[in-house]
């Protein structure tokens, strides 16, 4: 569908915890953020998992349980509508581990930091759906070893699908960042990669971020308002 931005064909969208905030899921660095009550090094590192797997599993079990009580918000729904209607290339790269983009209907997307509803075998690297309670020592049905862990990319581990992401960033005409503080690399550097390859860059966020200086345009406000308005503009609604 030809939108009002006639020179835009290929879009990459990066989302962070802020897009899920209005659904009721905590962000990491805001008031009551997830990192306010925990130290990253105790929860979200390979060393933390080796030191106290029960603490790590409990943290992610609580976040998984919170998913049951929340719904996608208008920002997730608008991106899913764009995904369905846009006839150019589009890729939603989420840093989030919730399933709200999928539940809103997004298809052309990937989780670069893993997913709460997936378990990973530290023995054979097989990812399987997270089924109910999967305490430390749960057995992998692929290799039979008691090595299943949360399929979350911990600090110090390589995010998923970086080759696919970088190829999309180099090809895109428009890069949009939604609901992220720009605090964590490599995601925080995506805007510079896209801009270096000629893309226009737009940030939709509640507050200025560490990356705002790299965007051609920053719009401040809640995602549930900014994202539907931007999608309507792109689709020429
Ligand atoms: N609408 C839009 N933006 C919002 C909203 C909202 N309703 N509420 C909060 N925000 C913005 C905040 O202004 C902030 O810039 O969302 C951002 C959330 O920042 P963080 O809590 O740092 O979350 P995120 O950027 O996703 O963190 C990146 O850090 O800890 C790691 O792996 C974790 O993926 C995460 C990564």
GROMACS .gro file of C-alpha atoms and ligand atoms in nm:
model
  273
    1UNK     CA    1   0.000   0.000   0.000
    2UNK     CA    2   0.152   0.332  -0.103
    3UNK     CA    3   0.172   0.556   0.203
    4UNK     CA    4   0.209   0.933   0.230
    5UNK     CA    5   0.585   0.886   0.277
    6UNK     CA    6   0.632   0.797  -0.090
    7UNK     CA    7   1.008   0.754  -0.071
    8UNK     CA    8   0.982   0.498   0.211
    9UNK     CA    9   0.989   0.131   0.111
   10UNK     CA   10   1.188  -0.052   0.373
   11UNK     CA   11   1.118   0.004   0.743
   12UNK     CA   12   1.296  -0.125   1.054
   13UNK     CA   13   1.127  -0.070   1.390
   14UNK     CA   14   1.309  -0.122   1.723
   15UNK     CA   15   1.093  -0.157   2.033
   16UNK     CA   16   1.181  -0.156   2.401
   17UNK     CA   17   1.008  -0.194   2.734
   18UNK     CA   18   0.831   0.140   2.696
   19UNK     CA   19   0.596   0.002   2.427
   20UNK     CA   20   0.464  -0.250   2.683
   21UNK     CA   21   0.448  -0.008   2.978
   22UNK     CA   22   0.087   0.094   2.910
   23UNK     CA   23  -0.007  -0.273   2.901
   24UNK     CA   24   0.106  -0.286   3.264
   25UNK     CA   25   0.451  -0.446   3.227
   26UNK     CA   26   0.737  -0.287   3.419
   27UNK     CA   27   1.023  -0.122   3.234
   28UNK     CA   28   1.381  -0.164   3.352
   29UNK     CA   29   1.509   0.183   3.433
   30UNK     CA   30   1.205   0.394   3.508
   31UNK     CA   31   1.034   0.443   3.845
   32UNK     CA   32   0.966   0.095   3.993
   33UNK     CA   33   1.181  -0.043   3.711
   34UNK     CA   34   1.284  -0.406   3.718
   35UNK     CA   35   1.644  -0.309   3.782
   36UNK     CA   36   1.536  -0.097   4.078
   37UNK     CA   37   1.469  -0.404   4.289
   38UNK     CA   38   1.748  -0.626   4.158
   39UNK     CA   39   2.111  -0.609   4.058
   40UNK     CA   40   2.162  -0.707   3.696
   41UNK     CA   41   2.465  -0.910   3.792
   42UNK     CA   42   2.253  -1.119   4.029
   43UNK     CA   43   1.983  -1.194   3.776
   44UNK     CA   44   2.074  -1.145   3.412
   45UNK     CA   45   2.424  -1.288   3.361
   46UNK     CA   46   2.554  -1.643   3.292
   47UNK     CA   47   2.744  -1.617   3.622
   48UNK     CA   48   2.420  -1.541   3.809
   49UNK     CA   49   2.258  -1.853   3.658
   50UNK     CA   50   2.556  -2.067   3.762
   51UNK     CA   51   2.562  -1.913   4.110
   52UNK     CA   52   2.189  -1.920   4.193
   53UNK     CA   53   1.969  -2.071   3.922
   54UNK     CA   54   1.666  -2.070   4.153
   55UNK     CA   55   1.685  -1.690   4.199
   56UNK     CA   56   1.715  -1.638   3.822
   57UNK     CA   57   1.427  -1.878   3.744
   58UNK     CA   58   1.209  -1.711   4.011
   59UNK     CA   59   1.269  -1.368   3.854
   60UNK     CA   60   1.164  -1.486   3.509
   61UNK     CA   61   0.879  -1.702   3.645
   62UNK     CA   62   0.734  -1.386   3.803
   63UNK     CA   63   0.766  -1.193   3.475
   64UNK     CA   64   0.609  -1.486   3.284
   65UNK     CA   65   0.319  -1.496   3.532
   66UNK     CA   66   0.265  -1.120   3.479
   67UNK     CA   67   0.208  -1.187   3.107
   68UNK     CA   68  -0.116  -1.373   3.181
   69UNK     CA   69  -0.274  -1.058   3.321
   70UNK     CA   70  -0.188  -0.812   3.043
   71UNK     CA   71  -0.298  -0.737   2.686
   72UNK     CA   72  -0.139  -0.569   2.385
   73UNK     CA   73  -0.203  -0.193   2.381
   74UNK     CA   74  -0.286   0.034   2.084
   75UNK     CA   75   0.085   0.071   2.005
   76UNK     CA   76   0.132  -0.307   1.957
   77UNK     CA   77  -0.192  -0.319   1.758
   78UNK     CA   78  -0.089  -0.032   1.530
   79UNK     CA   79   0.244  -0.200   1.449
   80UNK     CA   80   0.063  -0.525   1.370
   81UNK     CA   81  -0.171  -0.335   1.138
   82UNK     CA   82   0.127  -0.173   0.966
   83UNK     CA   83   0.291  -0.516   0.930
   84UNK     CA   84  -0.023  -0.652   0.763
   85UNK     CA   85  -0.076  -0.354   0.531
   86UNK     CA   86   0.276  -0.252   0.435
   87UNK     CA   87   0.384  -0.387   0.096
   88UNK     CA   88   0.748  -0.292   0.136
   89UNK     CA   89   1.003  -0.462   0.360
   90UNK     CA   90   0.932  -0.432   0.732
   91UNK     CA   91   1.101  -0.581   1.036
   92UNK     CA   92   1.005  -0.528   1.400
   93UNK     CA   93   1.311  -0.592   1.618
   94UNK     CA   94   1.201  -0.612   1.979
   95UNK     CA   95   1.430  -0.603   2.280
   96UNK     CA   96   1.129  -0.717   2.483
   97UNK     CA   97   1.080  -1.074   2.599
   98UNK     CA   98   0.702  -1.042   2.635
   99UNK     CA   99   0.469  -1.181   2.366
  100UNK     CA  100   0.255  -0.872   2.317
  101UNK     CA  101   0.370  -0.804   1.959
  102UNK     CA  102   0.274  -1.159   1.861
  103UNK     CA  103  -0.057  -1.142   2.045
  104UNK     CA  104  -0.137  -0.820   1.857
  105UNK     CA  105  -0.076  -1.010   1.531
  106UNK     CA  106   0.272  -0.896   1.425
  107UNK     CA  107   0.441  -1.146   1.191
  108UNK     CA  108   0.758  -0.986   1.053
  109UNK     CA  109   0.938  -0.962   1.385
  110UNK     CA  110   1.213  -1.110   1.599
  111UNK     CA  111   1.315  -1.113   1.966
  112UNK     CA  112   1.681  -1.009   1.985
  113UNK     CA  113   1.694  -1.061   2.364
  114UNK     CA  114   1.498  -1.390   2.375
  115UNK     CA  115   1.147  -1.463   2.498
  116UNK     CA  116   0.982  -1.545   2.831
  117UNK     CA  117   0.770  -1.819   2.668
  118UNK     CA  118   1.075  -2.003   2.538
  119UNK     CA  119   1.326  -2.227   2.719
  120UNK     CA  120   1.680  -2.290   2.594
  121UNK     CA  121   1.891  -2.599   2.651
  122UNK     CA  122   2.238  -2.492   2.767
  123UNK     CA  123   2.356  -2.835   2.652
  124UNK     CA  124   2.239  -2.865   2.290
  125UNK     CA  125   2.116  -2.505   2.229
  126UNK     CA  126   1.765  -2.627   2.138
  127UNK     CA  127   1.485  -2.380   2.214
  128UNK     CA  128   1.149  -2.520   2.322
  129UNK     CA  129   0.821  -2.359   2.437
  130UNK     CA  130   0.819  -2.283   2.809
  131UNK     CA  131   0.566  -2.527   2.954
  132UNK     CA  132   0.428  -2.453   3.302
  133UNK     CA  133   0.688  -2.495   3.578
  134UNK     CA  134   1.040  -2.559   3.445
  135UNK     CA  135   1.264  -2.537   3.753
  136UNK     CA  136   1.643  -2.545   3.734
  137UNK     CA  137   1.752  -2.895   3.626
  138UNK     CA  138   1.456  -2.950   3.392
  139UNK     CA  139   1.548  -3.205   3.127
  140UNK     CA  140   1.585  -3.118   2.760
  141UNK     CA  141   1.382  -3.354   2.538
  142UNK     CA  142   1.642  -3.307   2.266
  143UNK     CA  143   1.961  -3.416   2.439
  144UNK     CA  144   1.819  -3.557   2.764
  145UNK     CA  145   2.039  -3.338   2.981
  146UNK     CA  146   1.902  -3.137   3.281
  147UNK     CA  147   2.011  -2.810   3.119
  148UNK     CA  148   1.696  -2.613   3.036
  149UNK     CA  149   1.721  -2.239   3.125
  150UNK     CA  150   1.520  -1.925   3.046
  151UNK     CA  151   1.568  -1.839   2.676
  152UNK     CA  152   1.679  -1.487   2.769
  153UNK     CA  153   1.992  -1.326   2.627
  154UNK     CA  154   2.189  -1.235   2.940
  155UNK     CA  155   2.434  -0.947   2.963
  156UNK     CA  156   2.758  -1.065   2.807
  157UNK     CA  157   2.578  -1.300   2.565
  158UNK     CA  158   2.527  -1.232   2.194
  159UNK     CA  159   2.179  -1.112   2.097
  160UNK     CA  160   1.987  -1.325   1.848
  161UNK     CA  161   1.977  -1.276   1.468
  162UNK     CA  162   2.229  -0.993   1.451
  163UNK     CA  163   2.316  -1.072   1.087
  164UNK     CA  164   1.949  -1.042   0.987
  165UNK     CA  165   1.914  -0.720   1.186
  166UNK     CA  166   2.225  -0.559   1.038
  167UNK     CA  167   2.120  -0.651   0.683
  168UNK     CA  168   1.781  -0.489   0.743
  169UNK     CA  169   1.939  -0.176   0.894
  170UNK     CA  170   2.171  -0.134   0.595
  171UNK     CA  171   1.877  -0.163   0.352
  172UNK     CA  172   1.610   0.042   0.532
  173UNK     CA  173   1.485   0.386   0.430
  174UNK     CA  174   1.325   0.451   0.769
  175UNK     CA  175   1.433   0.344   1.118
  176UNK     CA  176   1.187   0.399   1.402
  177UNK     CA  177   1.274   0.347   1.770
  178UNK     CA  178   0.986   0.309   2.015
  179UNK     CA  179   1.001   0.294   2.396
  180UNK     CA  180   1.368   0.236   2.462
  181UNK     CA  181   1.621   0.425   2.673
  182UNK     CA  182   1.908   0.358   2.434
  183UNK     CA  183   2.107   0.230   2.732
  184UNK     CA  184   2.208  -0.113   2.602
  185UNK     CA  185   2.416  -0.204   2.296
  186UNK     CA  186   2.406  -0.331   2.028
  187UNK     CA  187   2.041  -0.212   2.004
  188UNK     CA  188   2.139   0.142   2.108
  189UNK     CA  189   2.369   0.165   1.807
  190UNK     CA  190   2.110   0.063   1.546
  191UNK     CA  191   2.007   0.425   1.480
  192UNK     CA  192   2.363   0.515   1.385
  193UNK     CA  193   2.395   0.215   1.150
  194UNK     CA  194   2.066   0.300   0.979
  195UNK     CA  195   2.154   0.670   0.952
  196UNK     CA  196   2.501   0.589   0.818
  197UNK     CA  197   2.331   0.395   0.536
  198UNK     CA  198   2.101   0.681   0.448
  199UNK     CA  199   1.786   0.602   0.644
  200UNK     CA  200   1.560   0.863   0.799
  201UNK     CA  201   1.539   0.808   1.174
  202UNK     CA  202   1.246   0.872   1.407
  203UNK     CA  203   1.224   0.820   1.784
  204UNK     CA  204   0.890   0.779   1.962
  205UNK     CA  205   0.946   0.780   2.338
  206UNK     CA  206   0.804   0.908   2.665
  207UNK     CA  207   1.130   1.080   2.759
  208UNK     CA  208   1.442   1.191   2.577
  209UNK     CA  209   1.680   0.893   2.557
  210UNK     CA  210   2.055   0.841   2.546
  211UNK     CA  211   2.017   0.804   2.171
  212UNK     CA  212   1.794   1.105   2.099
  213UNK     CA  213   2.090   1.302   1.966
  214UNK     CA  214   2.126   1.055   1.674
  215UNK     CA  215   1.766   1.081   1.547
  216UNK     CA  216   1.647   1.319   1.275
  217UNK     CA  217   1.325   1.357   1.475
  218UNK     CA  218   1.213   1.270   1.832
  219UNK     CA  219   0.846   1.280   1.935
  220UNK     CA  220   0.785   1.264   2.310
  221UNK     CA  221   0.472   1.106   2.453
  222UNK     CA  222   0.305   0.774   2.535
  223UNK     CA  223   0.345   0.500   2.275
  224UNK     CA  224  -0.028   0.427   2.278
  225UNK     CA  225  -0.084   0.775   2.131
  226UNK     CA  226   0.230   0.833   1.920
  227UNK     CA  227   0.246   0.494   1.745
  228UNK     CA  228  -0.112   0.479   1.609
  229UNK     CA  229  -0.077   0.839   1.484
  230UNK     CA  230   0.254   0.760   1.312
  231UNK     CA  231   0.116   0.440   1.153
  232UNK     CA  232  -0.190   0.628   1.025
  233UNK     CA  233   0.043   0.884   0.867
  234UNK     CA  234   0.263   0.617   0.703
  235UNK     CA  235  -0.039   0.430   0.563
  236UNK     CA  236  -0.197   0.752   0.449
  237UNK     CA  237  -0.512   0.681   0.648
  238LIG     N1  238   0.544   0.518   2.599
  238LIG     C1  239   0.662   0.535   2.536
  238LIG     N2  240   0.782   0.522   2.598
  238LIG     C2  241   0.780   0.489   2.728
  238LIG     C3  242   0.661   0.470   2.801
  238LIG     C4  243   0.539   0.486   2.730
  238LIG     N3  244   0.420   0.469   2.790
  238LIG     N4  245   0.694   0.439   2.930
  238LIG     C5  246   0.829   0.440   2.937
  238LIG     N5  247   0.881   0.471   2.816
  238LIG     C6  248   1.022   0.482   2.779
  238LIG     C7  249   1.110   0.543   2.886
  238LIG     O1  250   1.117   0.685   2.867
  238LIG     C8  251   1.245   0.476   2.858
  238LIG     O2  252   1.323   0.555   2.770
  238LIG     O3  253   1.069   0.351   2.760
  238LIG     C9  254   1.209   0.345   2.790
  238LIG    C10  255   1.233   0.223   2.877
  238LIG     O4  256   1.372   0.213   2.898
  238LIG     P1  257   1.429   0.085   2.975
  238LIG     O5  258   1.351   0.061   3.098
  238LIG     O6  259   1.578   0.105   2.983
  238LIG     O7  260   1.397  -0.038   2.878
  238LIG     P2  261   1.473  -0.078   2.744
  238LIG     O8  262   1.523   0.042   2.674
  238LIG     O9  263   1.383  -0.170   2.670
  238LIG    O10  264   1.598  -0.164   2.799
  238LIG    C11  265   1.683  -0.221   2.700
  238LIG    O11  266   1.806  -0.333   2.874
  238LIG    O12  267   1.805  -0.446   3.071
  238LIG    C12  268   1.816  -0.462   2.935
  238LIG    O13  269   1.761  -0.654   2.814
  238LIG    C13  270   1.704  -0.546   2.882
  238LIG    O14  271   1.592  -0.527   2.669
  238LIG    C14  272   1.631  -0.454   2.784
  238LIG    C15  273   1.737  -0.350   2.751
   0.00000   0.00000   0.00000
